[in-house]
Amino acid sequence: MLRALWNGAISFGLVHVPVSLYPATSETGIDFDWLDKRSMDPVGYKRVNKRTGKEIERENIVKGVKQAGGEYVVLSDDEIKAAFPRTTQTIDIEAFVKAEEIDFVYLERPYYVEPAAKSTKVYTLLREAMQKAGVIGIARVVLHNKEHLAALIPTGQALMLNTLRWASEIRPPDALKFEPDGGPVELKAAEVKMARQLIDDMTRPFQPEHYADTFSDAILKLVDQRVQAGQTETVQALEADDAVAAKGTNVVDLSALLQQSLRQRKDPAKPAAPAKAAPKALRGPSRPAAAAKKKMIAKAKPSAKATKTTKATAKQRA
C-alpha cells in the first residue's frame, strides 16, 4: 500500500483542489554493505571530530554556515526552523507554460497527485483543460520543510507533480570546452547526411519497459553463483549487539561462550582469556550465600589450635 507523503490542495486562481501526493518512483539496484575484510565485521558511519579523531555525541553537534573569511555562523535548530519557508499545504500554480519549454536538466523527482474523494470533478476539469491547452503548470510547494519549484503535468488520467531544480542549482558550462580553440568544427555535408541517416534508422517510439538495469542483474547473478558454490562469509550484526547492551539486559551470548570453551579444550596449554562478568542469573552464589557457606565449612573444619593439641597428645602416648 502506498502511503501519502503530503496532503493539501492545488491552488490556481480562486480554485482549490484537495489532493494527496504519492511517490511515483522506487529506488532499485544493489545495496552494498561495507565490511572489514580482515574480520568480516560491519563497517558503519560515525560522527567523528576531524581534528581529534574521536567520536562525539549527537547533542554536541551544532550547525554552522562557513563564511568567506573562514568564520562560521552557528544556528540553532529553532532558528533554522523559524527561517524555513512557511509550511503550506498548497501547490500554488503561478503560471502555465508549454511542456517543451522545460529543459530536461531541471527535472528532479516525480510524484502522483491523487484527488480527494469530493474533488474528482474539479481535478478532472483542471487536467482536461491543461491537456487541451497543451500546457503544464509551474508551481511552488513545500515538501520536507523545503520549498520546491515544481511542474504540474497532465498525463493520462492523472496529474503528476515533478519537482524542478532551481536555476541557481544548475552549473554554467562556461569552464568547459566544447569546441577547439581554433574556432567551430567544420563538418562535411556527406558526414552530416550519413549521421542523419543513422539517427533516422535508430529512431523509434520510447518504450521504457524495453530497458532494464543490466548492472544489477549481472551483480545478482554473480551473487547467486557464489551462494550456490558456498562462497559466503558470516557477518555478526554489531548494531544488534550494541542495542542489546544499551538496554542493560542480562542475556548472554551462549554461542560465544561455548566456542570459547571448545577452544580451551582443544588447546589446554593456552591461558584462558579473561571472561566478561556473567549476568547475575549465571554467576555463583551471592556474597551473603558465599559467606554463610564459608562459615559452615569453618565450623566443620578443626581449628589450627585443636589440630596442634591433638598432635601433641598423640606424641605423648607414643
mmCIF file of C-alpha atoms in Angstrom, residues 103-218:
data_model
loop_
_atom_site.group_PDB
_atom_site.id
_atom_site.type_symbol
_atom_site.label_atom_id
_atom_site.label_comp_id
_atom_site.label_asym_id
_atom_site.label_seq_id
_atom_site.Cartn_x
_atom_site.Cartn_y
_atom_site.Cartn_z
ATOM 1 C CA ASP A 103 14.657 21.610 -20.231
ATOM 2 C CA PHE A 104 15.313 18.054 -19.005
ATOM 3 C CA VAL A 105 18.145 19.310 -16.800
ATOM 4 C CA TYR A 106 15.592 20.904 -14.462
ATOM 5 C CA LEU A 107 13.581 17.720 -13.816
ATOM 6 C CA GLU A 108 14.184 16.212 -10.374
ATOM 7 C CA ARG A 109 11.618 13.824 -8.793
ATOM 8 C CA PRO A 110 8.075 12.828 -9.843
ATOM 9 C CA TYR A 111 5.015 12.345 -7.624
ATOM 10 C CA TYR A 112 1.462 11.181 -8.296
ATOM 11 C CA VAL A 113 -1.267 13.673 -7.393
ATOM 12 C CA GLU A 114 -4.436 11.922 -6.212
ATOM 13 C CA PRO A 115 -7.690 13.862 -5.768
ATOM 14 C CA ALA A 116 -9.655 13.712 -2.552
ATOM 15 C CA ALA A 117 -12.976 11.895 -2.738
ATOM 16 C CA LYS A 118 -15.045 15.090 -3.135
ATOM 17 C CA SER A 119 -12.710 16.871 -5.548
ATOM 18 C CA THR A 120 -12.601 14.470 -8.501
ATOM 19 C CA LYS A 121 -14.770 16.719 -10.714
ATOM 20 C CA VAL A 122 -12.642 19.847 -10.365
ATOM 21 C CA TYR A 123 -9.498 17.675 -10.577
ATOM 22 C CA THR A 124 -10.730 16.234 -13.887
ATOM 23 C CA LEU A 125 -11.658 19.708 -15.125
ATOM 24 C CA LEU A 126 -8.156 21.039 -14.446
ATOM 25 C CA ARG A 127 -6.497 18.001 -16.058
ATOM 26 C CA GLU A 128 -8.646 18.128 -19.207
ATOM 27 C CA ALA A 129 -8.250 21.890 -19.620
ATOM 28 C CA MET A 130 -4.468 21.634 -19.330
ATOM 29 C CA GLN A 131 -4.344 18.763 -21.848
ATOM 30 C CA LYS A 132 -6.434 20.655 -24.398
ATOM 31 C CA ALA A 133 -4.277 23.770 -23.974
ATOM 32 C CA GLY A 134 -1.090 21.713 -24.216
ATOM 33 C CA VAL A 135 0.419 23.301 -21.089
ATOM 34 C CA ILE A 136 1.855 22.327 -17.728
ATOM 35 C CA GLY A 137 1.610 24.317 -14.515
ATOM 36 C CA ILE A 138 4.622 25.908 -12.808
ATOM 37 C CA ALA A 139 4.042 25.895 -9.062
ATOM 38 C CA ARG A 140 5.648 26.271 -5.654
ATOM 39 C CA VAL A 141 5.258 23.603 -2.979
ATOM 40 C CA VAL A 142 6.845 22.956 0.421
ATOM 41 C CA LEU A 143 7.948 19.347 0.984
ATOM 42 C CA HIS A 144 10.007 18.155 3.972
ATOM 43 C CA ASN A 145 10.492 21.725 5.241
ATOM 44 C CA LYS A 146 11.970 22.851 1.940
ATOM 45 C CA GLU A 147 10.444 24.964 -0.793
ATOM 46 C CA HIS A 148 10.491 23.471 -4.292
ATOM 47 C CA LEU A 149 9.734 24.729 -7.747
ATOM 48 C CA ALA A 150 7.542 22.133 -9.449
ATOM 49 C CA ALA A 151 5.788 21.269 -12.687
ATOM 50 C CA LEU A 152 2.188 20.020 -12.582
ATOM 51 C CA ILE A 153 1.833 17.726 -15.611
ATOM 52 C CA PRO A 154 -1.332 16.093 -17.010
ATOM 53 C CA THR A 155 -0.585 12.516 -18.074
ATOM 54 C CA GLY A 156 -3.337 10.057 -18.960
ATOM 55 C CA GLN A 157 -5.937 10.070 -16.192
ATOM 56 C CA ALA A 158 -3.557 11.560 -13.661
ATOM 57 C CA LEU A 159 -1.872 14.784 -12.737
ATOM 58 C CA MET A 160 1.793 14.389 -11.794
ATOM 59 C CA LEU A 161 3.945 16.801 -9.846
ATOM 60 C CA ASN A 162 7.624 16.824 -10.820
ATOM 61 C CA THR A 163 9.897 18.868 -8.598
ATOM 62 C CA LEU A 164 12.311 21.084 -10.522
ATOM 63 C CA ARG A 165 15.798 22.287 -9.736
ATOM 64 C CA TRP A 166 16.175 26.000 -9.152
ATOM 65 C CA ALA A 167 18.070 27.866 -11.865
ATOM 66 C CA SER A 168 20.793 28.672 -9.316
ATOM 67 C CA GLU A 169 21.423 24.935 -8.841
ATOM 68 C CA ILE A 170 22.410 24.382 -12.482
ATOM 69 C CA ARG A 171 26.118 24.913 -13.033
ATOM 70 C CA PRO A 172 27.029 27.043 -16.044
ATOM 71 C CA PRO A 173 29.161 25.271 -18.676
ATOM 72 C CA ASP A 174 31.487 28.246 -19.149
ATOM 73 C CA ALA A 175 34.536 26.454 -17.716
ATOM 74 C CA LEU A 176 34.199 23.566 -20.182
ATOM 75 C CA LYS A 177 35.390 23.390 -23.790
ATOM 76 C CA PHE A 178 33.027 22.005 -26.403
ATOM 77 C CA GLU A 179 34.940 23.251 -29.449
ATOM 78 C CA PRO A 180 38.649 23.611 -30.228
ATOM 79 C CA ASP A 181 40.430 26.904 -29.605
ATOM 80 C CA GLY A 182 40.759 27.492 -33.349
ATOM 81 C CA GLY A 183 37.020 28.003 -33.784
ATOM 82 C CA PRO A 184 33.953 25.950 -34.711
ATOM 83 C CA VAL A 185 34.443 22.449 -36.078
ATOM 84 C CA GLU A 186 33.851 22.250 -39.837
ATOM 85 C CA LEU A 187 31.658 19.329 -40.885
ATOM 86 C CA LYS A 188 31.355 17.903 -44.389
ATOM 87 C CA ALA A 189 27.887 17.645 -45.889
ATOM 88 C CA ALA A 190 28.352 13.917 -46.529
ATOM 89 C CA GLU A 191 29.224 13.335 -42.849
ATOM 90 C CA VAL A 192 26.110 15.178 -41.673
ATOM 91 C CA LYS A 193 23.957 13.245 -44.156
ATOM 92 C CA MET A 194 25.252 9.839 -43.018
ATOM 93 C CA ALA A 195 24.857 10.768 -39.335
ATOM 94 C CA ARG A 196 21.285 11.872 -40.001
ATOM 95 C CA GLN A 197 20.530 8.602 -41.833
ATOM 96 C CA LEU A 198 21.866 6.616 -38.877
ATOM 97 C CA ILE A 199 19.765 8.651 -36.432
ATOM 98 C CA ASP A 200 16.630 8.183 -38.551
ATOM 99 C CA ASP A 201 17.293 4.447 -38.692
ATOM 100 C CA MET A 202 17.587 4.256 -34.878
ATOM 101 C CA THR A 203 14.584 6.490 -34.138
ATOM 102 C CA ARG A 204 11.596 4.695 -32.591
ATOM 103 C CA PRO A 205 8.864 5.389 -30.011
ATOM 104 C CA PHE A 206 10.100 5.496 -26.417
ATOM 105 C CA GLN A 207 9.077 2.334 -24.549
ATOM 106 C CA PRO A 208 10.621 2.417 -21.049
ATOM 107 C CA GLU A 209 9.697 -1.227 -20.346
ATOM 108 C CA HIS A 210 12.232 -2.271 -23.000
ATOM 109 C CA TYR A 211 15.087 -1.017 -20.807
ATOM 110 C CA ALA A 212 16.327 -2.671 -17.603
ATOM 111 C CA ASP A 213 19.069 -2.301 -15.018
ATOM 112 C CA THR A 214 21.522 -4.793 -16.525
ATOM 113 C CA PHE A 215 24.227 -3.923 -13.984
ATOM 114 C CA SER A 216 22.059 -5.038 -11.040
ATOM 115 C CA ASP A 217 21.047 -8.165 -12.944
ATOM 116 C CA ALA A 218 24.715 -9.061 -13.511
#
